Amino acid sequence: MTQPLRYAINVTLDGCVHHEAGLPPDAESMAFWTDELRRSDMLLYGRVTYELMEGAWRRPALGEWPDWMDASEVAFSEVMDPMRKVVASGTLDAVDWNAELVPGDVVEAVRRLKEEPGRGIALGGVKLPAALAAEGLIDDYTFVVHPVVAGRGPRLLDGIRDQIQLELVERREFRSGAIVQRYQPV
């Protein structure tokens, strides 16, 4: 039995997935994202997302979380920091932060990762998820849709050429007006 590959991301009403385009995080959304991390025991990112996450959520060398973090952000970091991370990159020579580089063909590497025992693989980013979706490798899509029109920025699953039929399996609303929509392939 394969472990599920779960793609989850914030997205604006016009499809922008830039990390600064939606509503600012609040305790409710951070608790949601922390729970999402707990559903898996591995993170899969491309280089850009890995570097972004490492810069924001890695425990500082001195061991203390920065003053800008509130309790919900510390809780998120406490879950993410020790997790196994797998990074798909053709430009990085090495990674750390409990991470390893994907060797060779990323599609085949992800197929192998899915065969490993585990609760699931949490997938983040923009370009890598589009490539894996095109290959039919994503088992669960979770979009937190923010009531914002960004007007510009990278778009959700941009580059997908063939239609992917999805079924809505969960929907819930945050107090902020953001809506969680979880889908699975039909």
Coordinates of N, CA and C in Angstrom, one line a residue:
M1 N 0.8 -1.2 0.0 CA 0.0 0.0 0.0 C 0.9 1.2 0.0
T2 N 0.6 2.2 -0.8 CA 1.4 3.4 -0.9 C 0.9 4.4 0.0
Q3 N 1.8 5.3 0.5 CA 1.4 6.4 1.4 C 0.9 7.5 0.5
P4 N 0.0 8.3 0.9 CA -0.6 9.4 0.1 C 0.4 10.6 0.0
L5 N 0.3 11.2 -1.2 CA 1.0 12.4 -1.5 C 0.0 13.5 -1.4
R6 N 0.1 14.4 -0.5 CA -0.9 15.4 -0.2 C -0.3 16.8 -0.5
Y7 N -1.0 17.5 -1.4 CA -0.6 18.9 -1.8 C -1.5 19.8 -1.1
A8 N -0.9 20.8 -0.4 CA -1.7 21.8 0.3 C -1.1 23.1 0.2
I9 N -1.9 24.2 -0.1 CA -1.4 25.5 -0.3 C -2.4 26.6 -0.1
N10 N -2.0 27.7 0.2 CA -2.9 28.9 0.3 C -3.0 29.5 -1.2
V11 N -4.2 29.9 -1.5 CA -4.4 30.4 -2.9 C -5.5 31.6 -2.8
T12 N -5.3 32.6 -3.6 CA -6.2 33.7 -3.6 C -7.4 33.3 -4.6
L13 N -8.4 34.2 -4.6 CA -9.6 33.9 -5.5 C -9.2 33.9 -7.0
D14 N -8.1 34.6 -7.3 CA -7.7 34.6 -8.7 C -6.6 33.6 -9.0
G15 N -6.3 32.7 -8.1 CA -5.4 31.6 -8.3 C -4.0 31.9 -8.0
C16 N -3.7 33.0 -7.4 CA -2.3 33.3 -7.0 C -1.9 32.4 -5.8
V17 N -0.7 31.9 -5.9 CA -0.1 31.1 -4.8 C 1.2 31.6 -4.2
H18 N 1.4 32.9 -4.4 CA 2.6 33.5 -3.8 C 2.4 33.6 -2.3
H19 N 3.4 33.3 -1.5 CA 3.2 33.1 -0.1 C 2.8 34.4 0.6
E20 N 3.0 35.6 0.0 CA 2.6 36.8 0.6 C 1.2 37.4 0.1
A21 N 0.6 36.6 -0.8 CA -0.6 37.2 -1.5 C -1.9 37.1 -0.7
G22 N -2.0 36.1 0.2 CA -3.3 35.9 0.9 C -3.4 36.8 2.2
L23 N -4.3 36.4 3.0 CA -4.5 37.1 4.3 C -3.3 36.7 5.2
P24 N -2.9 37.6 6.1 CA -1.9 37.3 7.1 C -2.3 36.1 7.9
P25 N -1.3 35.2 8.3 CA -1.7 34.1 9.1 C -2.3 34.5 10.5
D26 N -3.2 33.8 11.0 CA -3.7 34.0 12.3 C -3.7 32.7 13.1
A27 N -4.1 32.7 14.3 CA -4.0 31.5 15.2 C -4.8 30.3 14.6
E28 N -6.0 30.6 14.0 CA -6.8 29.6 13.5 C -6.2 29.0 12.2
S29 N -5.7 29.8 11.3 CA -5.0 29.2 10.1 C -3.7 28.5 10.5
M30 N -3.0 29.0 11.4 CA -1.7 28.3 11.8 C -2.0 27.0 12.5
A31 N -3.1 26.9 13.3 CA -3.5 25.6 13.9 C -3.8 24.6 12.8
F32 N -4.6 25.1 11.7 CA -4.9 24.2 10.6 C -3.7 23.7 10.0
W33 N -2.7 24.6 9.6 CA -1.5 24.2 8.9 C -0.6 23.2 9.8
T34 N -0.6 23.5 11.1 CA 0.1 22.6 12.0 C -0.5 21.2 12.0
D35 N -1.9 21.1 12.0 CA -2.5 19.8 11.9 C -2.3 19.1 10.6
E36 N -2.2 19.9 9.5 CA -1.9 19.4 8.2 C -0.5 18.7 8.2
L37 N 0.5 19.3 8.8 CA 1.8 18.7 8.9 C 1.7 17.4 9.7
R38 N 1.0 17.4 10.7 CA 0.9 16.2 11.6 C 0.3 15.0 10.8
R39 N -0.4 15.2 9.7 CA -1.0 14.1 8.9 C 0.1 13.3 8.2
S40 N 1.3 13.9 8.1 CA 2.4 13.3 7.3 C 3.6 13.2 8.1
D41 N 4.6 12.4 7.7 CA 5.9 12.3 8.4 C 7.0 12.7 7.4
M42 N 6.7 13.2 6.3 CA 7.7 13.6 5.3 C 7.2 14.8 4.6
L43 N 8.1 15.8 4.3 CA 7.8 17.0 3.5 C 8.6 16.9 2.2
L44 N 7.9 17.2 1.1 CA 8.5 17.2 -0.2 C 8.4 18.6 -0.8
Y45 N 9.5 19.2 -1.1 CA 9.6 20.6 -1.7 C 10.6 20.6 -2.9
G46 N 10.4 21.6 -3.7 CA 11.4 22.0 -4.6 C 12.3 23.0 -3.9
R47 N 13.4 23.4 -4.6 CA 14.4 24.3 -4.0 C 13.8 25.6 -3.5
V48 N 13.0 26.3 -4.2 CA 12.5 27.6 -3.8 C 11.7 27.4 -2.5
T49 N 10.8 26.5 -2.5 CA 10.0 26.3 -1.3 C 10.8 25.8 -0.1
Y50 N 11.7 24.9 -0.3 CA 12.6 24.5 0.8 C 13.3 25.6 1.4
E51 N 13.9 26.5 0.5 CA 14.7 27.6 1.1 C 13.8 28.6 1.8
L52 N 12.6 28.8 1.3 CA 11.6 29.7 1.9 C 11.2 29.2 3.3
M53 N 10.9 27.9 3.4 CA 10.5 27.3 4.6 C 11.6 27.3 5.6
E54 N 12.8 26.9 5.1 CA 14.0 26.9 6.0 C 14.2 28.2 6.7
G55 N 14.1 29.3 5.8 CA 14.4 30.6 6.3 C 13.4 31.1 7.4
A56 N 12.2 30.6 7.3 CA 11.1 31.0 8.2 C 10.9 30.1 9.4
W57 N 11.1 28.8 9.2 CA 10.6 27.9 10.2 C 11.6 27.0 10.9
R58 N 12.9 27.1 10.4 CA 13.9 26.3 11.1 C 14.3 26.9 12.4
R59 N 14.5 26.0 13.4 CA 14.9 26.5 14.7 C 16.3 27.2 14.6
P60 N 16.4 28.4 15.1 CA 17.6 29.1 15.1 C 18.7 28.4 15.8
A61 N 20.0 28.6 15.4 CA 21.1 28.0 16.0 C 21.2 28.2 17.6
L62 N 20.7 29.3 18.0 CA 20.7 29.6 19.5 C 19.6 28.8 20.2
G63 N 18.7 28.2 19.5 CA 17.7 27.4 20.1 C 16.4 28.1 20.4
E64 N 16.4 29.4 20.5 CA 15.2 30.1 20.9 C 14.5 30.6 19.6
W65 N 13.2 30.5 19.6 CA 12.4 31.0 18.5 C 12.4 32.5 18.5
P66 N 12.4 33.2 17.3 CA 12.4 34.7 17.3 C 11.2 35.3 18.0
D67 N 11.4 36.5 18.4 CA 10.3 37.3 19.1 C 9.1 37.5 18.2
W68 N 9.3 37.6 16.9 CA 8.1 37.8 16.0 C 7.1 36.7 16.0
M69 N 7.6 35.5 16.4 CA 6.7 34.3 16.4 C 5.7 34.3 17.5
D70 N 4.4 34.1 17.2 CA 3.5 34.0 18.3 C 3.4 32.5 18.6
A71 N 2.5 32.1 19.6 CA 2.4 30.7 20.1 C 2.0 29.8 18.9
S72 N 1.1 30.2 18.0 CA 0.7 29.3 17.0 C 1.8 29.1 15.9
E73 N 2.6 30.1 15.7 CA 3.8 29.9 14.8 C 4.8 29.0 15.4
V74 N 5.1 29.2 16.7 CA 6.0 28.3 17.4 C 5.5 26.8 17.3
A75 N 4.2 26.6 17.5 CA 3.7 25.3 17.5 C 3.9 24.7 16.1
F76 N 3.7 25.5 15.0 CA 3.9 25.0 13.7 C 5.4 24.7 13.5
S77 N 6.3 25.5 13.9 CA 7.7 25.3 13.8 C 8.1 24.1 14.5
E78 N 7.6 23.8 15.7 CA 8.0 22.7 16.5 C 7.6 21.4 15.8
V79 N 6.6 21.4 15.0 CA 6.2 20.2 14.2 C 7.1 20.1 13.0
M80 N 7.2 21.2 12.2 CA 8.0 21.1 11.0 C 9.5 20.9 11.1
D81 N 10.1 21.6 12.1 CA 11.5 21.5 12.2 C 12.1 20.1 12.2
P82 N 11.6 19.2 13.0 CA 12.3 17.9 13.1 C 11.8 16.9 11.9
M83 N 10.9 17.3 11.1 CA 10.3 16.4 10.1 C 11.4 16.1 9.0
R84 N 11.3 14.9 8.4 CA 12.1 14.6 7.3 C 11.7 15.4 6.1
K85 N 12.7 16.0 5.4 CA 12.4 16.8 4.2 C 13.1 16.2 3.0
V86 N 12.5 16.2 1.9 CA 13.0 15.7 0.7 C 12.9 16.8 -0.3
V87 N 14.0 17.2 -0.9 CA 14.1 18.4 -1.8 C 14.5 17.9 -3.2
A88 N 13.6 18.4 -4.2 CA 13.8 18.1 -5.6 C 14.5 19.4 -6.1
S89 N 15.8 19.2 -6.5 CA 16.5 20.4 -7.1 C 17.6 19.9 -8.0
G90 N 17.7 20.6 -9.1 CA 18.9 20.4 -10.0 C 20.0 21.4 -9.8
T91 N 19.8 22.3 -8.8 CA 20.8 23.4 -8.6 C 21.5 23.3 -7.3
L92 N 20.9 22.6 -6.3 CA 21.5 22.5 -5.0 C 22.5 21.3 -5.0
D93 N 23.6 21.5 -4.4 CA 24.6 20.4 -4.2 C 24.4 19.6 -2.9
A94 N 23.8 20.3 -1.9 CA 23.6 19.7 -0.6 C 22.5 20.4 0.1
V95 N 21.9 19.7 1.0 CA 20.9 20.3 1.9 C 21.1 19.8 3.3
D96 N 20.6 20.5 4.3 CA 20.6 20.0 5.7 C 19.2 20.2 6.2
W97 N 19.0 20.4 7.5 CA 17.7 20.6 8.1 C 16.9 19.4 8.0
N98 N 17.5 18.2 8.3 CA 16.8 16.9 8.2 C 16.3 16.7 6.8
A99 N 17.1 17.1 5.8 CA 16.7 17.0 4.4 C 17.7 16.2 3.6
E100 N 17.2 15.7 2.5 CA 18.0 14.9 1.5 C 17.5 15.4 0.1
L101 N 18.4 15.3 -0.8 CA 18.1 15.7 -2.2 C 17.5 14.5 -3.0
V102 N 16.6 14.8 -3.8 CA 16.0 13.7 -4.7 C 17.0 13.4 -5.8
P103 N 17.4 12.2 -5.9 CA 18.4 11.8 -6.9 C 17.7 11.6 -8.3
G104 N 18.2 12.1 -9.3 CA 17.7 11.8 -10.7 C 16.3 12.3 -11.0
D105 N 15.6 11.5 -11.7 CA 14.2 11.8 -12.2 C 13.3 12.0 -11.0
V106 N 12.7 13.2 -10.8 CA 11.9 13.5 -9.7 C 10.6 12.6 -9.7
V107 N 10.0 12.4 -10.8 CA 8.8 11.6 -10.9 C 9.0 10.2 -10.4
E108 N 10.1 9.6 -10.8 CA 10.4 8.2 -10.4 C 10.8 8.2 -8.9
A109 N 11.5 9.2 -8.5 CA 11.9 9.3 -7.1 C 10.6 9.5 -6.2
V110 N 9.6 10.2 -6.6 CA 8.4 10.4 -5.8 C 7.6 9.0 -5.8
R111 N 7.6 8.3 -6.9 CA 7.0 7.0 -6.9 C 7.6 6.1 -5.9
R112 N 9.0 6.2 -5.8 CA 9.7 5.3 -4.8 C 9.3 5.8 -3.4
L113 N 9.3 7.1 -3.2 CA 9.0 7.7 -1.8 C 7.6 7.2 -1.4
K114 N 6.7 7.2 -2.3 CA 5.3 6.8 -2.0 C 5.2 5.3 -1.5
E115 N 6.2 4.5 -2.0 CA 6.2 3.1 -1.6 C 6.8 2.9 -0.3
E116 N 7.5 3.9 0.3 CA 8.1 3.7 1.6 C 6.9 3.7 2.7
P117 N 7.2 3.0 3.8 CA 6.1 3.1 4.8 C 6.0 4.5 5.4
G118 N 4.8 4.9 5.8 CA 4.6 6.2 6.4 C 3.2 6.6 6.3
R119 N 2.9 7.7 7.0 CA 1.5 8.2 7.1 C 1.2 9.1 5.9
G120 N 2.2 9.6 5.2 CA 1.9 10.4 4.1 C 3.1 11.4 3.8
I121 N 3.0 12.0 2.7 CA 4.0 12.9 2.2 C 3.3 14.3 2.0
A122 N 3.7 15.3 2.7 CA 3.2 16.6 2.5 C 4.0 17.3 1.4
L123 N 3.3 17.8 0.4 CA 3.9 18.4 -0.8 C 3.5 19.9 -0.7
G124 N 4.5 20.7 -0.9 CA 4.3 22.2 -1.0 C 5.0 22.8 -2.2
G125 N 4.7 24.0 -2.5 CA 5.3 24.7 -3.6 C 4.4 25.0 -4.8
V126 N 5.1 25.3 -5.9 CA 4.3 25.8 -7.1 C 4.7 24.9 -8.3
K127 N 5.9 24.9 -8.7 CA 6.3 24.1 -9.9 C 6.3 22.6 -9.7
L128 N 6.9 22.2 -8.6 CA 6.9 20.7 -8.4 C 5.5 20.1 -8.3
P129 N 4.6 20.7 -7.6 CA 3.3 20.1 -7.5 C 2.6 20.0 -8.9
A130 N 2.8 21.0 -9.8 CA 2.2 21.0 -11.1 C 2.8 19.8 -11.9
A131 N 4.1 19.6 -11.8 CA 4.7 18.4 -12.5 C 4.2 17.1 -12.0
L132 N 4.0 17.0 -10.7 CA 3.5 15.7 -10.1 C 2.1 15.5 -10.3
A133 N 1.3 16.6 -10.4 CA -0.2 16.5 -10.7 C -0.3 16.0 -12.1
A134 N 0.5 16.5 -13.0 CA 0.4 16.1 -14.4 C 0.7 14.6 -14.6
E135 N 1.4 14.0 -13.7 CA 1.7 12.6 -13.7 C 0.7 11.7 -12.9
G136 N -0.3 12.4 -12.3 CA -1.3 11.7 -11.5 C -0.8 11.2 -10.2
L137 N 0.2 11.8 -9.6 CA 0.8 11.3 -8.4 C 0.2 11.9 -7.1
I138 N -0.5 12.9 -7.2 CA -1.1 13.6 -6.0 C -2.4 12.9 -5.7
D139 N -2.5 12.5 -4.4 CA -3.7 11.8 -3.9 C -4.7 12.7 -3.2
D140 N -4.3 13.9 -2.8 CA -5.1 14.8 -2.0 C -4.7 16.2 -2.3
Y141 N -5.6 17.1 -2.6 CA -5.4 18.5 -2.9 C -6.1 19.3 -1.8
T142 N -5.4 20.1 -1.1 CA -6.1 21.0 -0.1 C -5.7 22.4 -0.4
F143 N -6.7 23.2 -0.7 CA -6.6 24.6 -1.0 C -7.2 25.4 0.1
V144 N -6.5 26.4 0.6 CA -7.1 27.3 1.5 C -7.3 28.6 0.7
V145 N -8.5 28.8 0.3 CA -8.8 29.9 -0.6 C -9.1 31.2 0.2
H146 N -8.3 32.2 0.0 CA -8.4 33.5 0.7 C -9.3 34.5 -0.1
P147 N -10.1 35.2 0.6 CA -10.9 36.2 0.0 C -10.2 37.5 -0.4
V148 N -9.2 37.2 -1.3 CA -8.3 38.3 -1.8 C -8.1 38.1 -3.3
V149 N -8.1 39.1 -4.1 CA -7.7 39.1 -5.5 C -6.3 39.7 -5.6
A150 N -5.3 38.8 -5.9 CA -3.9 39.3 -5.9 C -3.6 40.1 -7.1
G151 N -4.2 39.8 -8.3 CA -3.9 40.5 -9.5 C -2.6 40.1 -10.2
R152 N -1.8 39.4 -9.6 CA -0.5 39.0 -10.2 C 0.1 37.9 -9.3
G153 N 1.1 37.3 -9.9 CA 1.9 36.3 -9.1 C 1.7 34.9 -9.7
P154 N 2.5 33.9 -9.2 CA 2.4 32.6 -9.7 C 1.0 32.0 -9.5
R155 N 0.6 31.2 -10.4 CA -0.8 30.6 -10.4 C -0.8 29.2 -10.0
L156 N -1.9 28.8 -9.3 CA -2.1 27.4 -8.9 C -2.0 26.4 -10.0
L157 N -1.1 25.4 -9.9 CA -1.0 24.3 -10.9 C -0.9 24.8 -12.3
D158 N -0.2 26.0 -12.5 CA 0.0 26.5 -13.8 C 0.9 25.6 -14.7
G159 N 0.4 25.4 -15.9 CA 1.1 24.5 -16.8 C 0.5 23.1 -17.0
I160 N -0.5 22.8 -16.2 CA -1.3 21.5 -16.4 C -2.0 21.6 -17.7
R161 N -1.8 20.6 -18.5 CA -2.4 20.6 -19.9 C -3.6 19.8 -19.9
D162 N -3.6 18.6 -19.2 CA -4.8 17.7 -19.3 C -5.6 18.0 -18.0
Q163 N -6.9 17.8 -18.2 CA -7.9 18.0 -17.1 C -7.7 17.0 -16.1
I164 N -7.8 17.4 -14.8 CA -7.7 16.5 -13.7 C -9.1 16.6 -13.0
Q165 N -9.8 15.5 -13.0 CA -11.1 15.5 -12.3 C -11.0 15.3 -10.8
L166 N -11.5 16.2 -10.0 CA -11.4 16.1 -8.6 C -12.8 16.1 -7.9
E167 N -12.9 15.4 -6.8 CA -14.1 15.4 -6.0 C -13.9 16.1 -4.7
L168 N -14.8 17.0 -4.3 CA -14.7 17.7 -3.0 C -15.0 16.7 -1.9
V169 N -14.1 16.6 -1.0 CA -14.3 15.7 0.2 C -14.4 16.4 1.5
E170 N -14.0 17.6 1.5 CA -14.1 18.4 2.8 C -14.2 19.9 2.4
R171 N -15.0 20.6 3.2 CA -15.0 22.1 3.1 C -15.3 22.7 4.5
R172 N -14.5 23.7 4.8 CA -14.8 24.4 6.0 C -14.3 25.8 5.9
E173 N -14.9 26.7 6.7 CA -14.6 28.1 6.6 C -13.9 28.6 7.9
F174 N -12.9 29.5 7.7 CA -12.3 30.1 8.9 C -13.0 31.4 9.2
R175 N -12.8 31.9 10.4 CA -13.4 33.2 10.8 C -13.0 34.3 9.9
S176 N -11.8 34.2 9.3 CA -11.3 35.3 8.4 C -12.0 35.3 7.1
G177 N -12.8 34.3 6.8 CA -13.4 34.2 5.5 C -12.7 33.3 4.5
A178 N -11.5 32.9 4.9 CA -10.8 31.9 4.0 C -11.5 30.5 4.1
I179 N -11.5 29.8 3.0 CA -12.2 28.5 3.0 C -11.3 27.4 2.6
V180 N -11.3 26.4 3.4 CA -10.5 25.1 3.2 C -11.4 24.3 2.2
Q181 N -10.8 23.9 1.1 CA -11.4 22.9 0.2 C -10.4 21.8 0.0
R182 N -10.9 20.6 0.3 CA -10.0 19.4 0.1 C -10.6 18.5 -0.9
Y183 N -9.8 18.1 -1.9 CA -10.3 17.3 -3.0 C -9.4 16.1 -3.2
Q184 N -10.0 15.1 -3.8 CA -9.3 13.9 -4.2 C -9.6 13.5 -5.6
P185 N -8.6 13.0 -6.3 CA -8.9 12.6 -7.7 C -10.1 11.6 -7.8
V186 N -10.9 11.8 -8.9 CA -12.0 10.9 -9.1 C -11.5 9.6 -9.6

